[in-house]
Amino acid sequence: MLGLISPGQNGQITPTELCQKCLSLIKKTKFLNAYITVSEEVALKQAEESEKRYKNGQSLGDLDGIPIAVKDNFSTSGIETTCASNMLKGYVPPYNATVVQKLLDQGALLMGKTNLDEFAMGSGSTDGVFGPVKNPWSYSKQYREKRKQNPHSESGDSDWLITGGSSGGSAAAVSAFTCYAALGSDTGGSTRNPAAHCGLVGFKPSYGLVSRHGLIPLVNSMDVPGILTRYVDDAAIVLGVLAGHDPKDSTTVPINKPLVLSSLEDVSKLCIGIPKEYLVPELSSEIQCLWSRAADLFESEGAKVIEVSLPHTSYSIVCYHVLCTSEVASNMARFDGLQYGHRCDIDVSTEAMYAATRREGFNDVVRGRILSGNFFLLKENYENYFVKAQKVRRLIANDFVNAFNSGVDVLLTPTTLSEAVPYLEFIKEDNRTRSAQDDIFTQAVNMAGLPAVNIPIALSNQGLPIGLQFIGRAFCDQQLLTVAKWFEKQVQFPVIQLQELVDNCSAILENEKLASVSLKQ
Amino acid sequence: MLARALWLGLRVPLGGPRGFTSKTDPQGSGRITAEVIEHLERLALVDFGSREAVARLEKAIAFADRLRAVDTDGVEPMESVLEDRCLYLRSDNVVEGNCADELLQNSHRVVEEYFVAPPGNIPLPKLDEQEPFPHS
């Protein structure tokens, strides 16, 4: 399964060559604005070391020499970590996030830090200080042809599409072949949403499976690191490396056996649940149709497909809104300019200094959430808003438990309401409204702490990716990925065609699963 | 077949709350008085900055008010999805640290091994002592 080094096999490449190809692609796709920091020297040095290991027959594993990217809210030692905010511009962490360290320990090459919405707040990757991220599919042959535009001309650039968010930079980086896998974070759908819009596998692990140490926190009770890849097998390899108890994160649990993905041949013992409350009027008819066809596919292959009810679905976005802003209000309190990050010039008093620093450092979205959160946490509001939301959270989590207890193995839902929209369209509504709309199918999963994955199913009538979401039982990530892998094989989602824009550089990288990259000794 | 059921489902009017993305969000109950604004700005050490920001907060509160419709009698608040598990604590031994220099490097104002802060215990000026929304 993991075809690595095989002397004499065709299509071999050295880690350094692979690294250089990816760096070159990063330069060619700079207009996507996927990367905030490109760690060229670091990556090349890592590639050199990887090459030495291969020469000595001491490869560290599947990820040795494989280019990866990391969302810029994960701490990376010696490499600027900004969270796309003025508050952390110039901040260089003195340590690596556990997940970053684990990837580096396996010999992965860190290509750079990717762009996001400021502090991961948003569903478009449009609200960071380094500007918005452009969806590579805006430039794909599939999309351009549908729009009857000359694929060689750049004239249509004003109508480029968003990647979704908040891990849009990571999604664009993987989608444009600049790396094989990227880390995102997922608090309300921030990994699955851009995965759906960029035609990628976007995996959210069970809460507690993967360490959050070093992930700059948004909502401690819901955040998880997310994985973005082109194929399910690749996501499984990365998860295998990352999963497990971390002594530095007491909210992680030990796992008792290593994660190995097997092939599912027979789905007749599987029960798929379709939550009826997810069929909302706002859902695009194309996605609804694909959702229906996916259900039919499982049924025709012998699986049991039943309708289930998650009765509190319509309240989950409201509940999420209250809990999220409340935890954000608390988590953002650490940014005061004293020990790290931006500091203003005012020296009159600590309070004045903190207030001005935070005004200068945070954008409107972040400040808005902090203020909302503080409102909900006021003594007179605490019971009616915060505690109430915590109670509703239990009801939502119980809805899922009940659905799974009725014999369902995996739930199948849409991931997004529609395909990726143009940026100019997206910014017509404010961040809070957009997040409330776009997170609709994804955030309940974070509240219940369940694993979920976006799998691209087909292209829309406009030639843009559409994905569906699979949700599994808590800590049944392996089973979830097994089902996802079966589905991926059935639907054969097309590869993005970007040749016109990136010459023949991508030729070697197309159709290459991480697992089958052949690195030379 | 399920496909037909899903298709039919769309044709039947959906009962119950619908359109969480309702465009008719009430503008707010005017609960955000100047007092509340001042109080929040002091607690959060973040200022509203503009009337739009206050309006946004009012919309956020109106949105949150929808939770009142949920019956939560007898339901315990949920703090963590891992509530039925043990947390693993590390043993209380020092195994790393001694990195004062590295940590001090990230600060803008440092004197020897100290972070330098302006004087404390000086409250922010009251709202009526400031210009309203100086940063609109």
XYZ file of C-alpha atoms in Angstrom:
657
model
C 0.000 0.000 0.000
C 2.714 2.442 0.845
C 4.925 2.235 -2.187
C 7.977 4.175 -1.220
C 11.513 3.777 -2.358
C 12.056 1.221 -4.981
C 15.356 1.399 -6.803
C 14.966 1.391 -10.530
C 11.253 2.245 -10.457
C 10.077 4.860 -12.932
C 8.965 8.255 -11.762
C 11.434 8.516 -8.907
C 12.333 11.847 -7.488
C 14.624 13.026 -4.701
C 13.267 14.914 -1.704
C 15.196 17.998 -2.796
C 13.764 17.884 -6.308
C 10.254 17.435 -4.943
C 10.794 20.306 -2.535
C 12.043 22.558 -5.313
C 9.110 21.700 -7.538
C 6.720 22.607 -4.761
C 8.571 25.832 -3.985
C 8.429 26.742 -7.647
C 4.695 26.080 -7.706
C 4.253 28.222 -4.631
C 5.936 31.084 -6.476
C 3.826 30.538 -9.581
C 0.611 30.498 -7.556
C 1.513 33.450 -5.362
C -1.555 35.320 -6.633
C -3.725 32.851 -4.721
C -2.345 34.368 -1.509
C -2.436 30.947 0.138
C 0.805 31.404 2.076
C 1.672 34.055 4.626
C 5.199 32.767 5.161
C 7.104 30.481 2.835
C 9.848 28.734 4.784
C 12.053 28.045 1.787
C 15.372 27.645 3.584
C 13.910 25.469 6.287
C 12.201 23.240 3.742
C 15.320 22.811 1.614
C 17.398 21.971 4.653
C 14.823 19.415 5.743
C 14.832 18.004 2.216
C 18.581 17.627 2.358
C 18.354 15.718 5.618
C 15.598 13.550 4.236
C 17.746 12.711 1.258
C 20.573 11.618 3.554
C 18.182 9.353 5.401
C 16.952 7.745 2.211
C 20.560 7.218 1.065
C 21.278 5.392 4.301
C 18.090 3.384 4.068
C 16.822 5.079 7.200
C 13.609 6.687 6.038
C 11.419 7.753 8.948
C 8.215 6.626 7.297
C 5.541 7.624 4.844
C 5.904 11.325 5.491
C 9.674 11.522 5.151
C 10.471 14.120 2.488
C 6.837 14.977 1.875
C 5.977 18.698 1.571
C 3.281 19.891 3.949
C 1.886 23.280 4.959
C 0.599 24.493 8.292
C -2.146 27.013 9.027
C -0.754 30.143 10.588
C -2.448 29.656 13.939
C -0.176 26.761 14.845
C 3.003 27.739 16.679
C 6.153 27.005 14.731
C 9.486 27.470 16.402
C 11.588 30.162 14.760
C 8.954 30.850 12.109
C 6.616 33.810 12.376
C 3.110 32.864 13.516
C 0.587 35.610 12.972
C -2.955 34.204 12.982
C -3.385 36.723 10.119
C -3.656 39.456 12.731
C -1.800 42.662 13.476
C -1.756 41.505 17.060
C 0.790 38.811 16.277
C 2.673 40.276 13.338
C 6.317 39.620 13.990
C 5.606 37.095 16.733
C 8.047 34.201 16.548
C 7.116 31.319 18.855
C 9.921 29.609 20.752
C 8.313 26.180 20.372
C 6.491 23.943 17.932
C 2.885 22.920 18.323
C 2.750 19.218 19.135
C 1.143 18.378 15.798
C 3.843 20.317 13.952
C 6.553 18.579 15.950
C 5.058 15.180 15.185
C 5.065 15.916 11.455
C 8.635 17.190 11.563
C 9.709 14.127 13.558
C 8.442 12.032 10.672
C 10.609 13.991 8.244
C 7.898 16.062 6.601
C 9.047 19.242 4.867
C 7.459 22.428 6.176
C 6.775 24.560 3.087
C 5.216 27.437 4.962
C 2.420 28.922 7.028
C -0.889 29.383 5.331
C -3.367 32.228 5.280
C -6.630 32.294 7.210
C -9.357 34.544 8.524
C -8.013 36.602 11.423
C -7.740 34.325 14.449
C -9.669 31.693 12.505
C -12.880 33.670 12.788
C -14.765 33.502 9.552
C -15.996 31.255 6.797
C -14.334 32.770 3.750
C -10.625 33.268 4.513
C -11.256 36.864 3.530
C -10.795 38.674 6.815
C -7.115 38.336 7.595
C -4.649 41.253 7.514
C -2.737 39.696 4.654
C -5.752 39.766 2.389
C -8.147 37.120 1.118
C -7.252 33.732 -0.311
C -8.323 32.930 -3.859
C -9.800 29.580 -4.737
C -7.580 27.757 -7.280
C -10.733 26.460 -8.939
C -11.384 30.056 -10.112
C -8.552 29.398 -12.583
C -9.352 25.812 -13.434
C -10.093 24.685 -16.952
C -13.317 23.127 -15.648
C -14.648 26.432 -14.312
C -13.327 28.649 -17.066
C -14.764 26.506 -19.814
C -18.164 26.601 -18.216
C -17.954 30.360 -18.175
C -16.963 30.299 -21.862
C -13.890 32.292 -21.112
C -10.522 31.975 -22.689
C -8.605 29.927 -20.113
C -5.402 31.717 -20.990
C -6.635 35.197 -20.264
C -6.422 36.809 -16.867
C -9.158 39.276 -17.681
C -11.731 37.487 -15.590
C -9.807 37.896 -12.388
C -12.186 40.294 -10.694
C -14.721 37.523 -10.281
C -12.470 35.066 -8.474
C -14.049 32.737 -5.936
C -13.472 32.380 -2.231
C -11.912 29.261 -0.773
C -14.233 29.102 2.201
C -12.745 29.282 5.671
C -11.188 29.737 7.906
C -8.447 27.298 6.750
C -8.640 28.655 3.202
C -4.917 29.065 2.769
C -4.271 25.442 3.665
C -7.005 24.357 1.269
C -5.656 26.474 -1.579
C -2.126 25.207 -0.909
C -3.145 21.561 -1.202
C -5.562 22.149 -4.063
C -2.878 23.907 -6.124
C -0.438 21.019 -5.612
C 2.055 23.046 -3.592
C 2.017 20.393 -0.871
C 0.520 16.984 -0.167
C -1.203 17.734 3.081
C -1.908 20.761 5.195
C -2.969 21.337 8.753
C -6.044 23.396 9.355
C -8.072 23.958 12.472
C -11.738 23.159 12.918
C -13.904 24.915 15.468
C -17.176 25.260 13.566
C -16.270 23.749 10.222
C -13.116 25.643 9.362
C -11.456 22.618 7.788
C -14.476 20.992 6.163
C -15.896 24.170 4.636
C -12.818 25.122 2.544
C -12.309 21.446 1.733
C -15.767 21.385 0.164
C -15.130 24.557 -1.837
C -11.683 23.434 -2.997
C -12.491 19.829 -3.800
C -10.440 18.266 -1.019
C -10.707 15.740 1.765
C -11.176 17.826 4.911
C -10.985 15.757 8.056
C -12.029 16.817 11.539
C -10.889 14.302 14.170
C -12.810 13.488 17.330
C -12.226 16.053 20.052
C -9.524 14.610 22.275
C -7.820 12.539 19.602
C -5.279 15.098 18.424
C -3.304 17.485 20.597
C -4.149 21.183 20.666
C -0.905 22.177 22.369
C 0.492 25.020 20.287
C -2.743 25.678 18.417
C -3.621 29.261 19.291
C -7.012 28.685 20.850
C -10.348 29.993 19.780
C -12.861 27.806 21.615
C -11.098 25.380 23.939
C -14.016 22.994 24.169
C -14.470 22.683 20.406
C -11.165 23.380 18.608
C -9.369 20.537 16.921
C -6.509 20.454 14.404
C -7.861 19.485 10.978
C -6.245 17.695 8.050
C -6.586 18.698 4.394
C -5.427 16.332 1.653
C -6.354 15.317 -1.852
C -7.077 11.709 -0.914
C -8.532 9.860 2.070
C -5.495 7.565 2.278
C -3.258 10.588 2.763
C -5.477 11.984 5.510
C -5.324 8.630 7.259
C -1.526 8.599 7.115
C -1.353 12.063 8.648
C -3.927 11.180 11.288
C -1.955 8.088 12.167
C 1.015 10.314 12.932
C -0.906 12.930 14.875
C -3.390 10.945 16.934
C -2.669 10.031 20.498
C -2.369 11.335 23.998
C -0.111 14.335 24.507
C 1.175 14.955 28.032
C 1.101 18.657 27.188
C -2.622 18.625 26.394
C -4.695 17.146 29.147
C -7.774 17.106 26.932
C -6.295 14.331 24.807
C -7.112 10.712 25.426
C -4.895 7.696 24.813
C -5.679 5.489 21.850
C -5.226 1.785 22.238
C -4.239 0.777 18.755
C -2.543 2.441 15.784
C -4.692 3.781 12.994
C -4.590 1.620 9.895
C -7.050 2.104 7.081
C -8.388 -1.049 5.527
C -10.392 -1.304 2.345
C -14.099 -1.713 2.661
C -15.424 -3.989 -0.040
C -18.868 -4.696 1.275
C -21.177 -2.017 2.635
C -24.112 -4.304 3.249
C -23.532 -4.271 6.995
C -23.421 -0.498 7.078
C -26.249 1.751 8.226
C -26.222 5.314 6.921
C -28.332 7.958 8.625
C -29.771 10.963 6.821
C -30.753 13.730 9.286
C -33.991 15.168 7.994
C -33.511 18.558 9.623
C -30.495 19.172 7.403
C -32.800 19.446 4.397
C -33.258 23.208 4.555
C -34.751 25.585 1.996
C -31.421 27.412 1.639
C -29.672 24.271 0.373
C -28.858 24.500 -3.322
C -30.851 22.095 -5.445
C -27.664 20.747 -7.008
C -26.238 19.722 -3.647
C -29.560 18.313 -2.555
C -29.630 16.194 -5.676
C -26.091 14.930 -5.131
C -26.884 14.169 -1.496
C -29.842 12.136 -2.612
C -27.770 10.311 -5.224
C -25.129 9.493 -2.638
C -27.791 7.973 -0.399
C -29.053 5.969 -3.364
C -25.542 4.787 -4.090
C -25.145 3.334 -0.614
C -28.557 1.726 -0.829
C -27.896 0.199 -4.221
C -24.700 -1.362 -2.857
C -26.596 -3.040 -0.055
C -26.245 -0.590 2.814
C -29.201 0.295 4.967
C -30.083 3.979 4.567
C -32.523 5.482 7.040
C -33.822 8.870 7.923
C -32.956 10.077 11.417
C -33.926 13.100 13.401
C -31.670 15.582 15.159
C -34.464 17.687 16.612
C -32.385 20.550 17.987
C -30.597 21.228 14.713
C -32.185 24.614 14.142
C -30.863 25.873 17.470
C -27.348 24.612 17.098
C -26.035 27.609 15.196
C -27.399 29.946 17.884
C -25.949 27.829 20.652
C -22.616 27.771 18.862
C -22.699 31.534 18.463
C -23.110 32.085 22.219
C -20.548 29.500 23.342
C -18.028 30.515 20.713
C -18.122 34.238 21.470
C -17.977 33.538 25.216
C -14.903 31.352 24.977
C -13.337 33.772 22.512
C -13.836 36.624 24.960
C -11.823 34.631 27.457
C -9.146 33.386 25.078
C -8.466 36.752 23.531
C -7.854 38.302 26.946
C -4.259 37.112 26.868
C -3.374 39.587 24.120
C -2.348 42.678 26.020
C 0.927 43.611 24.387
C 3.020 42.937 27.449
C 4.799 39.643 26.806
C 4.391 39.105 23.086
C 2.722 40.497 20.046
C 1.855 44.022 19.112
C 2.199 46.795 21.686
C 0.955 50.348 21.235
C 2.853 53.456 22.176
C 0.635 54.591 25.017
C 2.278 54.479 28.401
C -0.171 56.319 30.620
C -1.539 53.267 32.388
C -1.749 49.514 31.917
C -5.461 49.700 31.131
C -4.970 52.398 28.521
C -2.064 50.473 27.025
C -4.031 47.226 26.868
C -7.078 48.925 25.356
C -5.122 50.719 22.649
C -3.019 47.650 21.866
C -6.144 45.583 21.424
C -7.844 48.225 19.338
C -4.848 48.395 17.032
C -4.209 44.662 16.987
C -7.643 43.178 16.408
C -9.929 43.649 13.437
C -13.657 44.383 13.682
C -14.646 40.743 13.550
C -12.486 39.749 16.495
C -13.490 42.798 18.512
C -17.150 42.171 17.758
C -16.929 38.612 19.048
C -15.059 39.665 22.166
C -17.715 42.235 22.967
C -20.571 39.808 22.306
C -18.898 37.189 24.436
C -18.401 39.602 27.272
C -22.055 40.570 27.062
C -23.171 36.949 27.400
C -20.832 36.478 30.350
C -22.080 39.473 32.317
C -23.450 38.480 35.708
C -26.984 39.393 34.724
C -26.749 37.437 31.450
C -24.676 34.433 32.458
C -27.567 32.092 33.303
C -29.809 33.172 30.483
C -27.230 33.002 27.736
C -24.060 31.122 28.587
C -25.468 28.423 30.862
C -28.558 28.144 28.683
C -26.332 27.549 25.668
C -24.397 24.901 27.591
C -27.673 23.107 28.291
C -28.712 23.310 24.652
C -25.277 21.947 23.769
C -26.045 18.832 25.795
C -29.354 18.430 23.955
C -27.554 18.694 20.625
C -24.884 16.204 21.664
C -27.623 13.855 22.856
C -29.415 14.125 19.525
C -26.351 12.601 17.891
C -26.010 9.920 20.553
C -29.620 8.931 20.008
C -29.181 8.798 16.248
C -26.139 6.549 16.563
C -27.856 4.384 19.147
C -30.646 3.670 16.711
C -28.182 1.552 14.754
C -26.655 4.187 12.509
C -22.926 3.873 11.829
C -22.335 7.055 9.891
C -24.413 10.151 9.103
C -24.420 11.622 5.621
C -25.118 15.342 5.178
C -24.186 18.231 2.915
C -21.110 20.221 3.967
C -22.071 23.601 2.538
C -25.221 25.287 1.268
C -23.757 25.919 -2.168
C -20.545 25.794 -4.171
C -17.896 28.497 -3.724
C -19.195 31.993 -4.419
C -17.353 34.946 -5.927
C -15.563 37.175 -3.418
C -17.548 40.240 -4.466
C -20.735 38.355 -3.703
C -19.445 37.002 -0.398
C -18.510 40.362 1.081
C -21.993 41.757 0.652
C -22.885 40.325 4.053
C -20.863 40.764 7.231
C -18.702 38.088 8.799
C -21.143 37.119 11.544
C -24.024 36.662 9.119
C -21.905 34.667 6.715
C -20.528 32.434 9.463
C -24.030 31.784 10.729
C -25.092 30.773 7.220
C -22.047 28.814 6.148
C -21.433 26.859 9.338
C -24.920 25.453 9.357
C -24.059 21.831 8.607
C -20.690 21.724 10.266
C -20.798 23.347 13.690
C -23.107 20.900 15.467
C -20.369 18.318 14.994
C -17.916 20.487 16.933
C -20.382 20.900 19.746
C -20.744 17.164 20.051
C -16.995 16.559 19.583
C -17.565 13.992 16.825
C -15.308 13.115 13.900
C -16.436 14.304 10.474
C -14.998 14.496 6.999
C -15.788 16.302 3.763
C -15.445 14.152 0.661
C -15.691 15.853 -2.753
C -18.376 14.140 -4.790
C -18.755 15.937 -8.111
C -18.464 19.204 -9.955
C -21.420 21.565 -10.076
C -22.999 22.838 -13.268
C -20.491 25.663 -13.071
C -17.561 23.284 -12.858
C -16.928 23.848 -9.158
C -16.408 21.247 -6.425
C -19.225 20.042 -4.232
C -18.573 17.919 -1.184
C -20.623 15.883 1.230
C -20.008 15.369 4.902
C -19.771 12.092 6.767
C -20.117 12.175 10.553
C -19.013 9.306 12.758
C -19.320 8.214 16.356
C -16.903 9.652 18.856
C -13.459 8.059 18.550
C -14.556 5.939 15.600
C -12.377 7.988 13.264
C -10.916 4.916 11.633
C -14.324 3.518 10.733
C -15.399 6.908 9.421
C -12.377 7.160 7.145
C -12.929 3.607 5.939
C -16.441 4.482 4.789
C -15.174 7.748 3.305
C -12.512 5.898 1.368
C -15.088 3.523 -0.105
C -17.208 6.476 -1.163
C -14.253 8.319 -2.659
C -13.500 5.297 -4.816
C -17.093 5.139 -6.032
C -17.437 8.780 -7.035
C -14.059 9.295 -8.720
C -13.977 13.054 -8.235
C -12.047 14.730 -11.077
C -8.616 16.250 -10.626
C -8.411 20.024 -10.938
C -6.952 21.095 -14.262
C -4.611 23.986 -13.716
C -2.119 23.258 -16.471
C -2.660 26.489 -18.367
C -1.596 28.479 -15.390
C 1.268 26.483 -13.989
C 2.820 25.067 -17.158
C 3.943 21.501 -16.883
C 5.198 21.778 -13.345
C 2.173 20.062 -11.991
C 2.466 17.119 -14.345
C 4.566 15.169 -11.933
C 2.315 15.995 -9.027
C -1.043 15.201 -10.525
C -2.715 12.009 -9.471
C 0.043 11.387 -7.006
C -1.157 10.187 -3.655
C 1.232 10.850 -0.825
C 1.359 7.141 -0.276
C 2.625 6.439 -3.759
C 5.209 9.194 -4.051
C 8.380 7.426 -4.900
C 11.336 9.049 -3.224
C 14.751 8.094 -4.424
C 17.465 6.515 -2.375
C -36.440 4.903 -2.275
C -34.806 7.495 -0.134
C -34.198 9.780 -3.094
C -37.894 10.199 -3.580
C -38.414 10.797 0.117
C -35.845 13.595 0.120
C -37.373 15.172 -2.968
C -40.859 14.974 -1.516
C -39.555 16.393 1.722
C -38.769 19.627 -0.051
C -42.220 19.942 -1.494
C -43.946 19.636 1.860
C -43.787 22.872 3.792
C -41.434 22.442 6.691
C -43.013 23.109 10.023
C -41.256 24.543 12.953
C -38.507 27.141 12.992
C -37.078 27.736 9.624
C -34.652 30.082 8.026
C -32.042 30.593 10.664
C -30.600 32.869 8.085
C -33.722 34.974 8.269
C -33.279 38.356 6.746
C -35.753 39.832 9.154
C -33.520 39.805 12.206
C -34.953 42.382 14.528
C -32.675 45.325 14.922
C -32.420 44.841 18.627
C -34.392 45.792 21.644
C -32.327 48.885 22.337
C -30.891 47.100 25.329
C -27.460 48.441 24.683
C -27.457 51.551 26.780
C -24.475 53.820 27.137
C -23.932 52.245 30.531
C -23.689 48.779 29.065
C -21.357 49.999 26.351
C -19.052 51.537 28.900
C -19.179 48.471 31.109
C -18.376 46.114 28.235
C -15.573 48.285 26.959
C -14.002 48.297 30.394
C -14.351 44.545 30.887
C -13.200 43.612 27.426
C -10.624 46.382 27.084
C -11.832 46.587 23.513
C -13.830 49.527 22.298
C -16.830 49.472 20.013
C -15.367 52.120 17.782
C -18.505 52.905 15.820
C -22.303 52.827 15.849
C -22.175 49.890 13.449
C -20.398 47.867 16.082
C -23.153 48.559 18.589
C -25.756 47.622 15.998
C -23.872 44.395 15.322
C -23.926 43.555 19.012
C -27.653 44.163 19.150
C -28.159 41.797 16.231
C -25.943 39.219 17.918
C -28.041 39.440 21.075
C -31.281 39.174 19.121
C -29.872 36.091 17.436
C -28.892 34.567 20.780
C -32.357 35.244 22.165
C -33.722 32.444 20.016
C -32.384 30.019 22.599
C -35.236 30.963 24.884
C -37.510 28.798 22.789
C -35.693 25.628 23.799
C -36.985 23.719 26.810
C -34.003 22.934 28.994
C -35.776 21.959 32.207
C -33.789 19.374 34.061
C -30.910 19.531 31.589
C -27.419 19.883 32.999
C -25.054 22.307 31.292
C -22.371 20.580 29.236
C -18.887 21.941 29.728
C -16.888 19.358 27.869
C -17.636 16.483 25.558
C -15.078 14.473 27.528
C -16.960 14.861 30.803
C -17.275 11.125 31.333
C -13.550 10.496 31.021
C -10.546 10.988 33.259
C -8.098 13.714 32.475
C -4.506 12.628 32.522
C -2.317 14.842 34.606
C 1.434 14.935 34.338
C 3.512 14.145 37.384
C 4.664 17.267 39.148
C 8.301 17.201 38.027
C 10.113 20.000 36.246
C 11.471 18.675 32.968
C 11.796 21.798 30.880
C 12.120 25.546 31.240
C 15.098 27.796 31.831
C 14.253 29.643 28.661
C 13.823 33.142 30.069
C 15.930 34.689 27.296
C 13.816 33.180 24.543
C 10.616 34.327 26.170
C 11.859 37.842 26.859
C 12.778 38.220 23.208
C 9.159 38.368 22.175
C 8.343 41.407 24.236
C 8.670 45.006 23.066
C 9.686 46.414 26.410
C 11.985 44.516 28.652
C 14.442 45.534 31.358
C 16.850 42.794 32.413
C 14.549 39.885 33.215
C 11.412 41.953 33.621
C 8.543 42.741 31.314
C 7.889 46.461 31.650
C 4.329 47.622 32.149
C 2.981 51.146 32.500
C 1.634 52.106 35.948
C -1.446 50.180 37.063
C -4.477 51.094 39.153
C -5.323 54.007 36.921
C -8.849 53.505 35.570
C -9.742 54.373 32.002
C -11.431 57.756 31.597
C -15.219 57.556 31.762
C -17.183 57.652 28.493
C -18.459 61.183 29.028
C -14.914 62.337 29.506
C -13.996 61.018 26.069
C -15.129 61.930 22.590
C -17.853 59.576 21.436
C -16.516 57.026 18.941
C -13.211 58.717 18.242
C -12.313 55.956 15.835
C -15.450 55.825 13.627
